[in-house]
Structure formats: structure tokens, C-alpha cells
PDB file of C-alpha atoms and ligand atoms in Angstrom:
ATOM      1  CA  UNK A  27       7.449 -17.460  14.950  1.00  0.00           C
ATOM      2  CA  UNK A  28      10.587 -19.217  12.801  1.00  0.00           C
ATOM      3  CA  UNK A  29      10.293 -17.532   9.758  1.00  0.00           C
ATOM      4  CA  UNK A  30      12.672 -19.441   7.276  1.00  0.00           C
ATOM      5  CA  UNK A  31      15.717 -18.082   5.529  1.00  0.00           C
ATOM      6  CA  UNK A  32      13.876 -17.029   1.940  1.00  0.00           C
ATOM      7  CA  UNK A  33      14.047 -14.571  -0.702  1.00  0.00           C
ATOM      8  CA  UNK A  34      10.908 -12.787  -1.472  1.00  0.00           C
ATOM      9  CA  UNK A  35      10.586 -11.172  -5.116  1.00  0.00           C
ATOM     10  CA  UNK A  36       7.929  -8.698  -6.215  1.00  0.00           C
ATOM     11  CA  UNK A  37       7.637  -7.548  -9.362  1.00  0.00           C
ATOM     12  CA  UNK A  38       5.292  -5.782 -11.827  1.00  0.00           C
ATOM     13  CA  UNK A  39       4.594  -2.724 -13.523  1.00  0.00           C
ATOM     14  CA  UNK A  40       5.416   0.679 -12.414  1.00  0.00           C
ATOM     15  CA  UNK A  41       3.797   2.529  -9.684  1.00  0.00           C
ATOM     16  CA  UNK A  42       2.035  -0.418  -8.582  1.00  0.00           C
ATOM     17  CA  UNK A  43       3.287   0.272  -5.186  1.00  0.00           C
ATOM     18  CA  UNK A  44       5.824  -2.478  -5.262  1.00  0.00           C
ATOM     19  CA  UNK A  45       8.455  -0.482  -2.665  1.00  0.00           C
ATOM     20  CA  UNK A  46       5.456   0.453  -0.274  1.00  0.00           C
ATOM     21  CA  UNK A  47       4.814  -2.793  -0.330  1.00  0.00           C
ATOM     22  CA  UNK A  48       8.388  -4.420  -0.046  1.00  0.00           C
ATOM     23  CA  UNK A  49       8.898  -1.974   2.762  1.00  0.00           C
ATOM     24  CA  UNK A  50       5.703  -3.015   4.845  1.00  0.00           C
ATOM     25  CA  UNK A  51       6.834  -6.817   4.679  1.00  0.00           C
ATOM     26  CA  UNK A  52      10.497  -6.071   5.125  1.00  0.00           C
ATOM     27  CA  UNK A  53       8.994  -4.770   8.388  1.00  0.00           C
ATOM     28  CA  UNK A  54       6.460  -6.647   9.073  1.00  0.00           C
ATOM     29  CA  UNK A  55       8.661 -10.276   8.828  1.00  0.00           C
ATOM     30  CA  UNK A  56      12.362  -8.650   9.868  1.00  0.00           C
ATOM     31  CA  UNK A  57      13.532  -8.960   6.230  1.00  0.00           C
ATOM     32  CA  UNK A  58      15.888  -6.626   4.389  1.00  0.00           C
ATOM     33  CA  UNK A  59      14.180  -4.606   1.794  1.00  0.00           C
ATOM     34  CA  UNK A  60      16.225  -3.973  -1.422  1.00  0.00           C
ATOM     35  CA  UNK A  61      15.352  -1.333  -4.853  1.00  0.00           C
ATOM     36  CA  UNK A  62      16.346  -3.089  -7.632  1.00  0.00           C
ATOM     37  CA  UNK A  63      14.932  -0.282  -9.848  1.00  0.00           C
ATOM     38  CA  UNK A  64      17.037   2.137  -7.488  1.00  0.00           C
ATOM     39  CA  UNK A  65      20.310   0.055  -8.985  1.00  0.00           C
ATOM     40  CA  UNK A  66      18.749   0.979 -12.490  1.00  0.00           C
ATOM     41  CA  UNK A  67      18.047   4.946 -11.589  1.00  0.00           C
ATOM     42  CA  UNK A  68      21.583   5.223  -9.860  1.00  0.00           C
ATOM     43  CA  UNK A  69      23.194   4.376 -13.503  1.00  0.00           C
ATOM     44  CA  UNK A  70      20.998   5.794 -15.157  1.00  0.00           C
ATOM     45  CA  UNK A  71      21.990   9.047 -12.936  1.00  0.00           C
ATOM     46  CA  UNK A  72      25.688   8.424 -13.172  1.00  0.00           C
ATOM     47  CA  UNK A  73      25.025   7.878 -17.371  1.00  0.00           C
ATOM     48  CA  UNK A  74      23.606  11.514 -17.457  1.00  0.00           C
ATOM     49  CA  UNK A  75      25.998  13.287 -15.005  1.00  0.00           C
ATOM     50  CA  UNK A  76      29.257  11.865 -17.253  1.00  0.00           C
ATOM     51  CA  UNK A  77      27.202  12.674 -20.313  1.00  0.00           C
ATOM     52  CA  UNK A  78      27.369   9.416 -21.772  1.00  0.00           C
ATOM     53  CA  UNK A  79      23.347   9.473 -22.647  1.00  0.00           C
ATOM     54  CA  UNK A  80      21.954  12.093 -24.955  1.00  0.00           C
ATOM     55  CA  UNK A  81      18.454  13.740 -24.895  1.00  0.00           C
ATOM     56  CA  UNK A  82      17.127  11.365 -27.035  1.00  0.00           C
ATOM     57  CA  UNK A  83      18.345   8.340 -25.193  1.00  0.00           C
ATOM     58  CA  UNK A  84      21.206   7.400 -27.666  1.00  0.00           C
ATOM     59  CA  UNK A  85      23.929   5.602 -25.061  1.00  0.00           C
ATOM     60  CA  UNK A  86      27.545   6.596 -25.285  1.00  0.00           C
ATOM     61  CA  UNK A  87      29.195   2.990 -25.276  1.00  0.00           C
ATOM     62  CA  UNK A  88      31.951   4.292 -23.015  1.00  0.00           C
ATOM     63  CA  UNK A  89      29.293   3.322 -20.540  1.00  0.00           C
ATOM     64  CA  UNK A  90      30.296  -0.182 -20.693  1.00  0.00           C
ATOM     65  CA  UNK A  91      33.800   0.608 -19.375  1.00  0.00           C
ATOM     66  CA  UNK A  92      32.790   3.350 -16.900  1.00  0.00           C
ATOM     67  CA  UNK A  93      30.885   0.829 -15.384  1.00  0.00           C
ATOM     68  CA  UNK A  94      33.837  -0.821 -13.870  1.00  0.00           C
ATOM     69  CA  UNK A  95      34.216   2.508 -11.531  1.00  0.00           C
ATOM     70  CA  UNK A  96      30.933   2.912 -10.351  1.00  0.00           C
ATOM     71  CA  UNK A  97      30.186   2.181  -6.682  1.00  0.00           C
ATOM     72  CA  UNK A  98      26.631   1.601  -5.525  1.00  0.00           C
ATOM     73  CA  UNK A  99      25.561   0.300  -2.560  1.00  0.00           C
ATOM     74  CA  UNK A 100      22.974   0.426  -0.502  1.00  0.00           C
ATOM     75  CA  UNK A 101      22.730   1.753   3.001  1.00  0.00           C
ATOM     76  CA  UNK A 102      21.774  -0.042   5.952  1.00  0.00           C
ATOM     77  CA  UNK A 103      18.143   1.567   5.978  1.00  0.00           C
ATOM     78  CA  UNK A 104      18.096   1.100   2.037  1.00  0.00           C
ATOM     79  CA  UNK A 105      19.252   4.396   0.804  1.00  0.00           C
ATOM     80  CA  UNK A 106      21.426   4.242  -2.426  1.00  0.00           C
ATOM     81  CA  UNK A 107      24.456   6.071  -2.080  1.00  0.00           C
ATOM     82  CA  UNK A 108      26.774   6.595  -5.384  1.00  0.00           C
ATOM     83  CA  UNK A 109      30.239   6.459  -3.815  1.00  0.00           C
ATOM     84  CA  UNK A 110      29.750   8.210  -0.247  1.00  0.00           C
ATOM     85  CA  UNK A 111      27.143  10.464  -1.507  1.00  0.00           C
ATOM     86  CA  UNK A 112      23.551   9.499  -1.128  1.00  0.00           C
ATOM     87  CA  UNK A 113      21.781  10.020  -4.771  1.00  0.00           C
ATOM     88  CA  UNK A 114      17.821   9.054  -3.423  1.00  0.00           C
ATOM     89  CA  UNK A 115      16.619  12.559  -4.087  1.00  0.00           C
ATOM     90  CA  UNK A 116      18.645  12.586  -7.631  1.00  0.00           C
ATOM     91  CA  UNK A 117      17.397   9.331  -9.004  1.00  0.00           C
ATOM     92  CA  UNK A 118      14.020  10.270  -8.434  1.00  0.00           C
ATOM     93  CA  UNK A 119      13.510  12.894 -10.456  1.00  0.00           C
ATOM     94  CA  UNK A 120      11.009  13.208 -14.142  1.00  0.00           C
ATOM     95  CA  UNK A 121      14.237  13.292 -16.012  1.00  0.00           C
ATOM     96  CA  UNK A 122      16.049   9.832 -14.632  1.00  0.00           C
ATOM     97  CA  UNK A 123      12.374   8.489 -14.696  1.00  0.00           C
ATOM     98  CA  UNK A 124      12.149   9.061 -18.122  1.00  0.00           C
ATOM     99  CA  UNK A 125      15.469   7.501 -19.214  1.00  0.00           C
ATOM    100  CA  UNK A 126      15.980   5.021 -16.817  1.00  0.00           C
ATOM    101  CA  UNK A 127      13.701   2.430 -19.402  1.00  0.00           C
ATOM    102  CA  UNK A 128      16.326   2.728 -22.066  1.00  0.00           C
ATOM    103  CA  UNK A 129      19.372   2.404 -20.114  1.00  0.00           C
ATOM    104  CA  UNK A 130      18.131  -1.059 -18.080  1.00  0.00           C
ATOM    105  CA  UNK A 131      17.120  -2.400 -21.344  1.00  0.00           C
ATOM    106  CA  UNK A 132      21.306  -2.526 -22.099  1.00  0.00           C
ATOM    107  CA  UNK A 133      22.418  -6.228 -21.493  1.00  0.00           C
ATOM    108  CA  UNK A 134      25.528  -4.820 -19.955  1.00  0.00           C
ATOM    109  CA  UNK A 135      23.853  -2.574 -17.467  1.00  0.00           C
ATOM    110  CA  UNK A 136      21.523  -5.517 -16.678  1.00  0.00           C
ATOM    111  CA  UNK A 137      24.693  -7.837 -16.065  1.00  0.00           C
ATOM    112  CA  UNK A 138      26.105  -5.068 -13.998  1.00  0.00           C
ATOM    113  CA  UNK A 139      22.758  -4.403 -11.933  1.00  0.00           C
ATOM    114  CA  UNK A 140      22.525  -8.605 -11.523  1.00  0.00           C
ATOM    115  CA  UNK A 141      26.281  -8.805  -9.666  1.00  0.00           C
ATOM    116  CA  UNK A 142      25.217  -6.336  -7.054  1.00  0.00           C
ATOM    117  CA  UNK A 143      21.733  -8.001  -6.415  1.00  0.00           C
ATOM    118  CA  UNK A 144      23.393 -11.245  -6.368  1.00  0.00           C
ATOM    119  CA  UNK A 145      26.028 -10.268  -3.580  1.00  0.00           C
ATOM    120  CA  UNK A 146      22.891  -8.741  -1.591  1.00  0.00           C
ATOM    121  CA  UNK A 147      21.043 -11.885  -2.339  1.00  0.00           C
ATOM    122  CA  UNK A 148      23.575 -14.620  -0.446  1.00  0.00           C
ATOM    123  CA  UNK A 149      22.721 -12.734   2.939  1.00  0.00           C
ATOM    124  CA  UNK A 150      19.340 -14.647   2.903  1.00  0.00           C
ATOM    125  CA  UNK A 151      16.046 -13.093   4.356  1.00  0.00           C
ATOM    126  CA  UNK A 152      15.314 -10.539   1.391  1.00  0.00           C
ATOM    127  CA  UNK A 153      12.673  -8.817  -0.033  1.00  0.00           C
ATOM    128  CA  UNK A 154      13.548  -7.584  -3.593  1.00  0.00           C
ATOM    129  CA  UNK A 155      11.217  -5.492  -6.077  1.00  0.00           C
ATOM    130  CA  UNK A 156      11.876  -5.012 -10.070  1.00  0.00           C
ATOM    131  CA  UNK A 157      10.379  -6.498 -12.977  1.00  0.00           C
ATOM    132  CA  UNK A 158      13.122  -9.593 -12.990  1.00  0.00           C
ATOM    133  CA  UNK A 159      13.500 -10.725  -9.997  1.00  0.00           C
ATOM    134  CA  UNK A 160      11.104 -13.633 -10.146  1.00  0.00           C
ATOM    135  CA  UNK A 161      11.730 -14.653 -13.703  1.00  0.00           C
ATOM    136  CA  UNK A 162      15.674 -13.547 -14.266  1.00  0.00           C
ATOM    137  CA  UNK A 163      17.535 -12.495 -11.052  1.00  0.00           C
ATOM    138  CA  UNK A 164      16.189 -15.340  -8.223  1.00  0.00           C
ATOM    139  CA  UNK A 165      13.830 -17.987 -10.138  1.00  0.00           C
ATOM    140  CA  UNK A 166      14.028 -20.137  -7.370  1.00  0.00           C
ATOM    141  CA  UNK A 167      12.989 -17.263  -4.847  1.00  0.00           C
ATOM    142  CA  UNK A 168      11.148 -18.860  -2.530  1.00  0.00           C
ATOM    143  CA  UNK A 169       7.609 -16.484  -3.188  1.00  0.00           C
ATOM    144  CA  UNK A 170       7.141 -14.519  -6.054  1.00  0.00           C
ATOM    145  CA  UNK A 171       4.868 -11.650  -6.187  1.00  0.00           C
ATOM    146  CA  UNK A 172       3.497 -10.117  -9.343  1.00  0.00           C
ATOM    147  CA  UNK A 173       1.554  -6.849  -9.225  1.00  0.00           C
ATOM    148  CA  UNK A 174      -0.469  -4.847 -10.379  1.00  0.00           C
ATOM    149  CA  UNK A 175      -3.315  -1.625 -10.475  1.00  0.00           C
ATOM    150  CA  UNK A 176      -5.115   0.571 -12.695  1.00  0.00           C
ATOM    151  CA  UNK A 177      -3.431   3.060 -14.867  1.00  0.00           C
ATOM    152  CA  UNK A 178      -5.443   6.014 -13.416  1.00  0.00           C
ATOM    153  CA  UNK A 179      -4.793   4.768  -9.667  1.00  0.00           C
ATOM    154  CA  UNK A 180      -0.768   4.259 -10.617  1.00  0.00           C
ATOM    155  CA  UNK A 181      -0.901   8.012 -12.927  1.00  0.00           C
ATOM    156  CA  UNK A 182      -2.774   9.074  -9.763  1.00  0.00           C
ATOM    157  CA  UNK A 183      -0.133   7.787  -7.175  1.00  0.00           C
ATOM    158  CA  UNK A 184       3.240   8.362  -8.917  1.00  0.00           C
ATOM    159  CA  UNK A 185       2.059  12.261  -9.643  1.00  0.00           C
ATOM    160  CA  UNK A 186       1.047  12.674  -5.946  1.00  0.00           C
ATOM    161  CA  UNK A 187       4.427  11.147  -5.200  1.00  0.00           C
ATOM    162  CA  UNK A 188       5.985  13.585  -7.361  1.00  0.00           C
ATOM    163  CA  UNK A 189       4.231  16.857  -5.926  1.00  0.00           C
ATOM    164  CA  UNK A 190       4.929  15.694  -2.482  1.00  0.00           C
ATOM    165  CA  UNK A 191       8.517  16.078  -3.141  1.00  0.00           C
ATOM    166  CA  UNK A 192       7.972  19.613  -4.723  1.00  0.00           C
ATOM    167  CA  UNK A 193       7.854  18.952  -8.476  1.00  0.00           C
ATOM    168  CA  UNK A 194       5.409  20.295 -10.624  1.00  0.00           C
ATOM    169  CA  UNK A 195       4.630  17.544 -13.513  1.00  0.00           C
ATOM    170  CA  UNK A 196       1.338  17.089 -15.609  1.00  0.00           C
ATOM    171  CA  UNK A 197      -0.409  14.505 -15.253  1.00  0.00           C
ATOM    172  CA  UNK A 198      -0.125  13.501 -18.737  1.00  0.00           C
ATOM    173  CA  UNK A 199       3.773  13.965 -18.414  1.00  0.00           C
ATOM    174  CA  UNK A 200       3.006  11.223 -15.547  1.00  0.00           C
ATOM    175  CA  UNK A 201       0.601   8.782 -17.342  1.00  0.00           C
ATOM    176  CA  UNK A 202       2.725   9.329 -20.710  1.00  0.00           C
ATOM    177  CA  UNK A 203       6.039   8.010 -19.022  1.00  0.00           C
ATOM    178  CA  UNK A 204       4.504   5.296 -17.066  1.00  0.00           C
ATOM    179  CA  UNK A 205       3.073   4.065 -20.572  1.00  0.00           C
ATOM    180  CA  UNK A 206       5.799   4.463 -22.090  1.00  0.00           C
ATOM    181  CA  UNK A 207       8.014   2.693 -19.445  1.00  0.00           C
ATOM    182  CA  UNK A 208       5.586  -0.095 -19.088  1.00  0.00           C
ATOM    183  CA  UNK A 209       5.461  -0.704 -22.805  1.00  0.00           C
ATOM    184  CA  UNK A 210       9.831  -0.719 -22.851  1.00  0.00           C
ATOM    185  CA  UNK A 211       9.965  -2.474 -19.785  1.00  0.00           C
ATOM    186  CA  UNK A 212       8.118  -5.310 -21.143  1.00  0.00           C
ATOM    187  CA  UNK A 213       9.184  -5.604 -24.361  1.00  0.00           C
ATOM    188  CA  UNK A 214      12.615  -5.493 -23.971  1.00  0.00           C
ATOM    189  CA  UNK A 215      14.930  -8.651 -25.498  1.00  0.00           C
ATOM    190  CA  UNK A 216      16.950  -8.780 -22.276  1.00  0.00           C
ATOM    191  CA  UNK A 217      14.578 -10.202 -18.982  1.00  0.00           C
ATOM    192  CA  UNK A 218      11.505  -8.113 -20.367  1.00  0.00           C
ATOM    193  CA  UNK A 219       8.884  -7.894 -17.486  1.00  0.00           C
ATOM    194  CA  UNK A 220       6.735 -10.418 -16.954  1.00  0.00           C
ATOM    195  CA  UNK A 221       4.993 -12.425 -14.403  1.00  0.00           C
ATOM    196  CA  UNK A 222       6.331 -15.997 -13.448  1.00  0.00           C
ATOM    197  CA  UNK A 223       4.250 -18.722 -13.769  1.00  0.00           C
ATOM    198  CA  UNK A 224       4.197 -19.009 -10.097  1.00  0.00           C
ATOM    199  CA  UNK A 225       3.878 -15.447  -8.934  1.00  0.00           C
ATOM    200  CA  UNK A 226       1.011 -14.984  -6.549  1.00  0.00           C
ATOM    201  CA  UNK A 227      -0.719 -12.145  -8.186  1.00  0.00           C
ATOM    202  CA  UNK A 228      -1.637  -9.082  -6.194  1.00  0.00           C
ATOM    203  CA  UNK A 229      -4.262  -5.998  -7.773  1.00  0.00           C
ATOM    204  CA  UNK A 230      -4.190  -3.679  -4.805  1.00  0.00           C
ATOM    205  CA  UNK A 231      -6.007  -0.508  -7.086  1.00  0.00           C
ATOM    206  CA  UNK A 232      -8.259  -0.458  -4.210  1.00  0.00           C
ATOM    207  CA  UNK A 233      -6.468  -2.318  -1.530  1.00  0.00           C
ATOM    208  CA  UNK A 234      -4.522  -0.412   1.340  1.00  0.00           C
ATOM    209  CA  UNK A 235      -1.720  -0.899   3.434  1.00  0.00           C
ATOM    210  CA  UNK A 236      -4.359  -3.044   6.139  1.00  0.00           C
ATOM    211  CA  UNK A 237      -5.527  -5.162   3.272  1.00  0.00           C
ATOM    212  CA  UNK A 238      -2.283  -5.129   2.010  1.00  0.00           C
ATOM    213  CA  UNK A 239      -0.591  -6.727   5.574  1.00  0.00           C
ATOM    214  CA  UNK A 240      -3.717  -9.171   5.694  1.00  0.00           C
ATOM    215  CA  UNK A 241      -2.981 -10.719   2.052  1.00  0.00           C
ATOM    216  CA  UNK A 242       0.437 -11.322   2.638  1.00  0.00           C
ATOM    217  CA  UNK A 243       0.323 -12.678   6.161  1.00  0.00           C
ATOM    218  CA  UNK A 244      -2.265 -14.990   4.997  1.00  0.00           C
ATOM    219  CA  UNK A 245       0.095 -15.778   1.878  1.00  0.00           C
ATOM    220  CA  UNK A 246       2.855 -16.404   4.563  1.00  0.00           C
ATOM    221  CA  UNK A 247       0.854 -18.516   6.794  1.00  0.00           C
ATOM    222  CA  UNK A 248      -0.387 -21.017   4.386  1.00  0.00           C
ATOM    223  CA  UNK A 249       2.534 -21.038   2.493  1.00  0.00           C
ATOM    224  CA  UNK A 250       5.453 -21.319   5.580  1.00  0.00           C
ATOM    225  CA  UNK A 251       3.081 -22.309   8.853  1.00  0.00           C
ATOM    226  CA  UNK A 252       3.803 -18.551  10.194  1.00  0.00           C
ATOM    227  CA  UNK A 253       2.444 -16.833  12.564  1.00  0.00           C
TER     228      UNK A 253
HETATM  229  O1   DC B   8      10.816   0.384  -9.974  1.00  0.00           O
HETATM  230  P1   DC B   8      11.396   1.629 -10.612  1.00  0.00           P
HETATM  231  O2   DC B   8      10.361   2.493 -11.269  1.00  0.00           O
HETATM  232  O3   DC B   8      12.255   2.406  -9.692  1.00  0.00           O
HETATM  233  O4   DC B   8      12.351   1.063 -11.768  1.00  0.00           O
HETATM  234  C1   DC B   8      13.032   1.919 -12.634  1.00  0.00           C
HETATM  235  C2   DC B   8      13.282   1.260 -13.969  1.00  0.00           C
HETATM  236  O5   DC B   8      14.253   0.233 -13.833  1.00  0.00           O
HETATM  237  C3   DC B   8      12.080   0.612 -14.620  1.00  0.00           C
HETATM  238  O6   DC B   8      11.516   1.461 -15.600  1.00  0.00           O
HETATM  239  C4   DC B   8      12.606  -0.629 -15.268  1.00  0.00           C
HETATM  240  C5   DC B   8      13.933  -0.866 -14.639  1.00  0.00           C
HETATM  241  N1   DC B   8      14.003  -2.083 -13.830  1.00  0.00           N
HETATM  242  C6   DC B   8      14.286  -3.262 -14.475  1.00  0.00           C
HETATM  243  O7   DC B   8      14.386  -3.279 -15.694  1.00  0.00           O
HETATM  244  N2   DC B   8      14.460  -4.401 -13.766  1.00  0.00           N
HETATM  245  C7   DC B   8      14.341  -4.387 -12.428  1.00  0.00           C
HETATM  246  N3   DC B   8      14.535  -5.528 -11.733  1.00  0.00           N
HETATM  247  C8   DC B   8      14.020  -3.195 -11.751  1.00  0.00           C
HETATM  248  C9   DC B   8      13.840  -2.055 -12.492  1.00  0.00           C
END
């Protein structure tokens, strides 16, 4: 099997299952799997440690500048590290959830976010998940994936998510930030979310990870004579 040199973007709203996802074709065709919306978290997680963003989301414009100092990269098995400290448990959290929205609607935090995914992007053979990276970050990825699932199957995943890791959130805390991140998300001036004209859409609100692999190997096949 020659599987070509390509980028792969998925994008779509959030808790669609877009890293599950990623992370099963990474595997699945030898790619390397990258978080955009880890990028996002990890500032988002550096903006609340200095203090630059207040309760109510109002950004300290210092940000801009502090920028220039912050190191995130990725690990070899995808973990985000800040620096030499891994931040995956940190950017996970209710709280970073829920400010994350306003902080990647900032052009320069967008700008910032694009120059890493751009350095990961010349290495070829990447799958990348977001809500850009079809339409703003790689147009001329080679497939484009735009998904998508029920609000009560994505409430129902991110709060199981959530518990799993030993946090205790309503579900309406859950459904209410998804909302309300979906709504920011795409409405945004800067690269709101949306899906490309020639994204491949994917519902998978009843699909699992069998149906999922059988969709995109069949997408694969017709599309680059795999398999
Ligand atoms: O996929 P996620 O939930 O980890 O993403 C976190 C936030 O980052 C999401 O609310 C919107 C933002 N994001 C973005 O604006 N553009 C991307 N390419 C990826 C994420």
C-alpha cells in the first residue's frame, strides 16, 4: 500500500469526536496526528496562569507580547508540553474549556497558533483537527473532513469524558459550554468555523469506531487507490 504524502484536515464542532477520530486514522494509515485545539487550550492555560485573562474573559493585551516566550510543542506521541512540562491534564479542564472560545477568537493568538501548525505541516503525512484547518490553515489539504453529531450524543460524550477523568460537572454546565463554544466558534470574524465546500461530511451520532474505520478506508480507497 503507497499511501501518498497528504495532509488530512478534520474539522467541525465540538465533541464531535474529531481527536478519536484523527487518532484512529493517524493509526490506521501511519500518519502523525496533531490537536490544533490543544495549541488553543495551551494559551489559553498559559493566559490564565500569568493572569492576563479575567473571569469574565476580558484579555490583558500584554498577551500579545508574552506570546513571543511561549514554547509549545508537541511530543512525539502528541502530548502538548508548555516548555518541558506536559500541560494535557491542565488544558483539559471546565475552566480552560470555558475560555478557550474567547481567547482563539484573538487574531493574534490565531496568527500565533497558525506558525506552529505550519512548521508541523511541512513534515507531510498529517492528520490535523480544529475548526480551520480545511478552510484557513491548509485549503489545499489534500481531504477535508467536516463533522458532526447530535447535541445530546456530544453533551453526552464530552460529560462522560469529563467524569472519567474525575470531575464532577452538570450536564447543563456541559451542554451550556458546548453551545456556547459552538455559537463563538462559528461566529467569530477571524477563520469562524465552517465547513469547506469540499469537506466530505461525516455524522457519526450513531456511528462507532468500526463504522468509523470502514467510512474512511472507503473514503481513502476511492479517493487515493489504497488499500
Ligand atoms: O477541539 P477543542 O475543543 O480542543 O478546541 C478548543 C477550542 O479551540 C475551540 O473551542 C475553538 C478553538 N479552535 C479553533 O478556533 N481553531 C482550531 N483550528 C482548533 C480549535
Amino acid at each position: 500500500m503507497v499511501i501518498p504524502d497528504i495532509i488530512i484536515a478534520i474539522d467541525g464542532y465540538s465533541s464531535t469526536g474529531k481527536s478519536s477520530f484523527a487518532k484512529l486514522v493517524a493509526s490506521r494509515f501511519g500518519f502523525l496526528y496533531l490537536d490544533s485545539g490543544a495549541l488553543y487550550r495551551g494559551v489559553t492555560l498559559f493566559a490564565r496562569e500569568e493572569r492576563l485573562i479575567s473571569r469574565s474573559n476580558v484579555i490583558d493585551p500584554r498577551l500579545e507580547k508574552e506570546l513571543d516566550n511561549l514554547d509549545l510543542h508537541f511530543s512525539p506521541d502528541g502530548r502538548l508540553y508548555m516548555g518541558d512540562r506536559c500541560i494535557e491534564p491542565q488544558i483539559r479542564t471546565l475552566e480552560v474549556s470555558s475560555q478557550v472560545s474567547p481567547i482563539a477568537a484573538v487574531p493574534y493568538v490565531r496568527n500565533y497558533v497558525d506558525s506552529i501548525l505550519h512548521a508541523y505541516g511541512s513534515k507531510g503525512r498529517i492528520v490535523m483537527d480544529g475548526r480551520d484547518i480545511g478552510t484557513a490553515v491548509f485549503p489545499d489539504a489534500q481531504l477535508k473532513i467536516f463533522m458532526t453529531a447530535s447535541d445530546e450524543v456530544r453533551a453526552r460524550r464530552r460529560y462522560d469524558e469529563m467524569v472519567a477523568k474525575g470531575e464532577h460537572p452538570s450536564l447543563e454546565d456541559v451542554v451550556r459550554n458546548l453551545r456556547e463554544r459552538d455559537y463563538i466558534d462559528s461566529h467569530r470574524e477571524v477563520n469562524p468555523l465552517r465547513r469547506a465546500e469540499d469537506a466530505f461530511l461525516l455524522d457519526n451520532s450513531e456511528m462507532g469506531f468500526t463504522e468509523e474505520l470502514a467510512w474512511i478506508q472507503g473514503l481513502m480507497q476511492g479517493k487515493f487507490n489504497l488499500l
